Amino acid sequence: MYIGKAHRYKIMNGLMRRMRIIIVHGGAWNIPEEDKESHRNSLKEALAAGWSALKGNGRALDAVEEAVVHMENSGVFHAGSGASLNSEQKVELDAAIMTGDLNLGAVAGVSCIKNPISLARYVMENSKHALIVGTGAQIFAKQQGIPLCDPDELVTARERRRFKEGLENEFGTVGAVALDGNGNMAVATSTSGTYKKMAGRVGDSPLVGCGTYADKERGACSATGHGESFMKTVAAKTACDALEKEPDAQTAAEKTLQMILKRTGGKGGFILLRKDGDYGIAFTTPAMARGVMKEGMEAPEVSV
Ligand code: ASP
């Protein structure tokens, strides 16, 4: 039977409509036993928030923002209201959001913003720039009507105690990738960066291609782990490019992380989503908080 072009498109579109999926991560390091339960609960809630944004004609962009906002607000992860402290005992947050159409917004080194991921989206949608840092980002936030908070509001008693006790505390960047019913992709990543980082240090998360990347011709990736290693290897873009060569997204994620480990010694994890909905979740750290919700699943699946 001959299938005309318009009909073929409808079939394709129909297939895409069945491919709705959202994947989240909450950092890839050594997650302490006492934190595992709260991680699992927050991942589930973030997936539920993202999934409800994907319903109907919902957009991947809204889904990744919703999921990440949820994790920023949870106080559980090292992002937003659960931020870890830098060497000066201050909070400096980085975030980036990107769509498969190569639209991008990012902020770095912000300290008075509860939801850096939403500010990154404002940068993408309401400015002619892609990345705004520090005071400039805060001025932009004010212009956009986003309330600034007292930087101390982002410092939890848990983080003060951990800083004092010098506890190994390197985990908790959050991220999400999603594909919606119309075949659009998006990615979002938000972090307070590495433990006791120098004031002014910016990691991979807000840097396009390093910690965050989306391209509808390949896929989308949010990374977590040793930022400097991910910058040197342009990790998220490299993982998306690997989708072209490897048979599946899991292999692409694993091989890219192995290459990074070999070339730089840096460890971490990826959530990697191929344009057709195939996905990979991989890490070279002892643990990674992660979860998935997709078409056909009754409830989100999470692991820590
Ligand atoms: N990649 C983040 C950074 O280097 C840290 C993390 O993922 O835990 O800023």
PDB file of N, CA, C and O and ligand atoms in Angstrom, residues 29 94 171-173 191 193-194 201 203-205 223-228, ligand 1:
ATOM      1  N   TRP A  29      26.953  11.530  43.614  1.00  0.00           N
ATOM      2  CA  TRP A  29      28.131  11.458  44.483  1.00  0.00           C
ATOM      3  C   TRP A  29      27.869  10.371  45.493  1.00  0.00           C
ATOM      4  O   TRP A  29      27.172   9.409  45.230  1.00  0.00           O
ATOM      5  N   ASP A  94      24.105  28.352  40.096  1.00  0.00           N
ATOM      6  CA  ASP A  94      24.209  28.331  38.630  1.00  0.00           C
ATOM      7  C   ASP A  94      23.036  27.530  38.067  1.00  0.00           C
ATOM      8  O   ASP A  94      22.636  26.528  38.671  1.00  0.00           O
ATOM      9  N   PHE A 171      27.229  16.337  46.655  1.00  0.00           N
ATOM     10  CA  PHE A 171      26.154  15.743  45.868  1.00  0.00           C
ATOM     11  C   PHE A 171      25.034  16.754  45.733  1.00  0.00           C
ATOM     12  O   PHE A 171      24.979  17.727  46.485  1.00  0.00           O
ATOM     13  N   GLY A 172      24.166  16.551  44.771  1.00  0.00           N
ATOM     14  CA  GLY A 172      22.926  17.273  44.843  1.00  0.00           C
ATOM     15  C   GLY A 172      22.580  18.256  43.743  1.00  0.00           C
ATOM     16  O   GLY A 172      21.560  18.921  43.841  1.00  0.00           O
ATOM     17  N   THR A 173      23.417  18.377  42.686  1.00  0.00           N
ATOM     18  CA  THR A 173      22.944  19.135  41.518  1.00  0.00           C
ATOM     19  C   THR A 173      21.656  18.483  41.042  1.00  0.00           C
ATOM     20  O   THR A 173      21.501  17.269  41.140  1.00  0.00           O
ATOM     21  N   THR A 191      22.229  24.157  40.243  1.00  0.00           N
ATOM     22  CA  THR A 191      23.209  23.678  41.230  1.00  0.00           C
ATOM     23  C   THR A 191      23.764  24.807  42.091  1.00  0.00           C
ATOM     24  O   THR A 191      23.740  25.976  41.692  1.00  0.00           O
ATOM     25  N   GLY A 193      26.866  24.126  42.904  1.00  0.00           N
ATOM     26  CA  GLY A 193      28.258  23.839  42.534  1.00  0.00           C
ATOM     27  C   GLY A 193      28.918  22.851  43.484  1.00  0.00           C
ATOM     28  O   GLY A 193      28.256  22.200  44.280  1.00  0.00           O
ATOM     29  N   THR A 194      30.234  22.754  43.378  1.00  0.00           N
ATOM     30  CA  THR A 194      30.951  21.754  44.178  1.00  0.00           C
ATOM     31  C   THR A 194      31.170  22.259  45.606  1.00  0.00           C
ATOM     32  O   THR A 194      31.175  23.452  45.868  1.00  0.00           O
ATOM     33  N   ARG A 201      33.661  30.781  41.579  1.00  0.00           N
ATOM     34  CA  ARG A 201      33.839  29.606  40.697  1.00  0.00           C
ATOM     35  C   ARG A 201      32.505  29.273  40.007  1.00  0.00           C
ATOM     36  O   ARG A 201      31.454  29.266  40.621  1.00  0.00           O
ATOM     37  N   GLY A 203      30.670  26.343  37.559  1.00  0.00           N
ATOM     38  CA  GLY A 203      30.853  24.958  37.110  1.00  0.00           C
ATOM     39  C   GLY A 203      30.318  24.720  35.713  1.00  0.00           C
ATOM     40  O   GLY A 203      30.061  25.646  34.939  1.00  0.00           O
ATOM     41  N   ASP A 204      30.127  23.455  35.404  1.00  0.00           N
ATOM     42  CA  ASP A 204      29.677  23.056  34.074  1.00  0.00           C
ATOM     43  C   ASP A 204      28.182  23.293  33.842  1.00  0.00           C
ATOM     44  O   ASP A 204      27.739  23.487  32.703  1.00  0.00           O
ATOM     45  N   SER A 205      27.398  23.269  34.942  1.00  0.00           N
ATOM     46  CA  SER A 205      25.934  23.260  34.789  1.00  0.00           C
ATOM     47  C   SER A 205      25.375  24.392  33.916  1.00  0.00           C
ATOM     48  O   SER A 205      24.523  24.137  33.058  1.00  0.00           O
ATOM     49  N   ALA A 223      23.979  16.882  33.070  1.00  0.00           N
ATOM     50  CA  ALA A 223      25.094  16.188  33.724  1.00  0.00           C
ATOM     51  C   ALA A 223      25.201  16.611  35.178  1.00  0.00           C
ATOM     52  O   ALA A 223      24.767  17.695  35.552  1.00  0.00           O
ATOM     53  N   THR A 224      25.811  15.750  35.966  1.00  0.00           N
ATOM     54  CA  THR A 224      26.162  16.098  37.348  1.00  0.00           C
ATOM     55  C   THR A 224      27.474  15.417  37.671  1.00  0.00           C
ATOM     56  O   THR A 224      27.732  14.304  37.204  1.00  0.00           O
ATOM     57  N   GLY A 225      28.307  16.111  38.434  1.00  0.00           N
ATOM     58  CA  GLY A 225      29.604  15.523  38.758  1.00  0.00           C
ATOM     59  C   GLY A 225      30.682  16.587  38.764  1.00  0.00           C
ATOM     60  O   GLY A 225      30.394  17.765  39.006  1.00  0.00           O
ATOM     61  N   HIS A 226      31.914  16.172  38.489  1.00  0.00           N
ATOM     62  CA  HIS A 226      33.053  17.088  38.594  1.00  0.00           C
ATOM     63  C   HIS A 226      33.060  18.073  37.418  1.00  0.00           C
ATOM     64  O   HIS A 226      33.452  17.742  36.297  1.00  0.00           O
ATOM     65  N   GLY A 227      32.595  19.282  37.703  1.00  0.00           N
ATOM     66  CA  GLY A 227      32.336  20.277  36.662  1.00  0.00           C
ATOM     67  C   GLY A 227      33.530  20.599  35.782  1.00  0.00           C
ATOM     68  O   GLY A 227      33.393  20.738  34.559  1.00  0.00           O
ATOM     69  N   GLU A 228      34.715  20.701  36.412  1.00  0.00           N
ATOM     70  CA  GLU A 228      35.898  21.091  35.621  1.00  0.00           C
ATOM     71  C   GLU A 228      36.190  20.018  34.558  1.00  0.00           C
ATOM     72  O   GLU A 228      36.551  20.333  33.421  1.00  0.00           O
TER      73      GLU A 228
HETATM   74  N1  ASP B   1      28.595  19.652  38.230  1.00  0.00           N
HETATM   75  C1  ASP B   1      28.423  20.523  39.372  1.00  0.00           C
HETATM   76  C2  ASP B   1      29.512  21.562  39.336  1.00  0.00           C
HETATM   77  O1  ASP B   1      30.646  21.210  39.093  1.00  0.00           O
HETATM   78  C3  ASP B   1      28.455  19.801  40.684  1.00  0.00           C
HETATM   79  C4  ASP B   1      27.576  18.574  40.803  1.00  0.00           C
HETATM   80  O2  ASP B   1      27.026  18.121  39.829  1.00  0.00           O
HETATM   81  O3  ASP B   1      27.439  18.049  41.915  1.00  0.00           O
HETATM   82  O4  ASP B   1      29.243  22.691  39.624  1.00  0.00           O
END
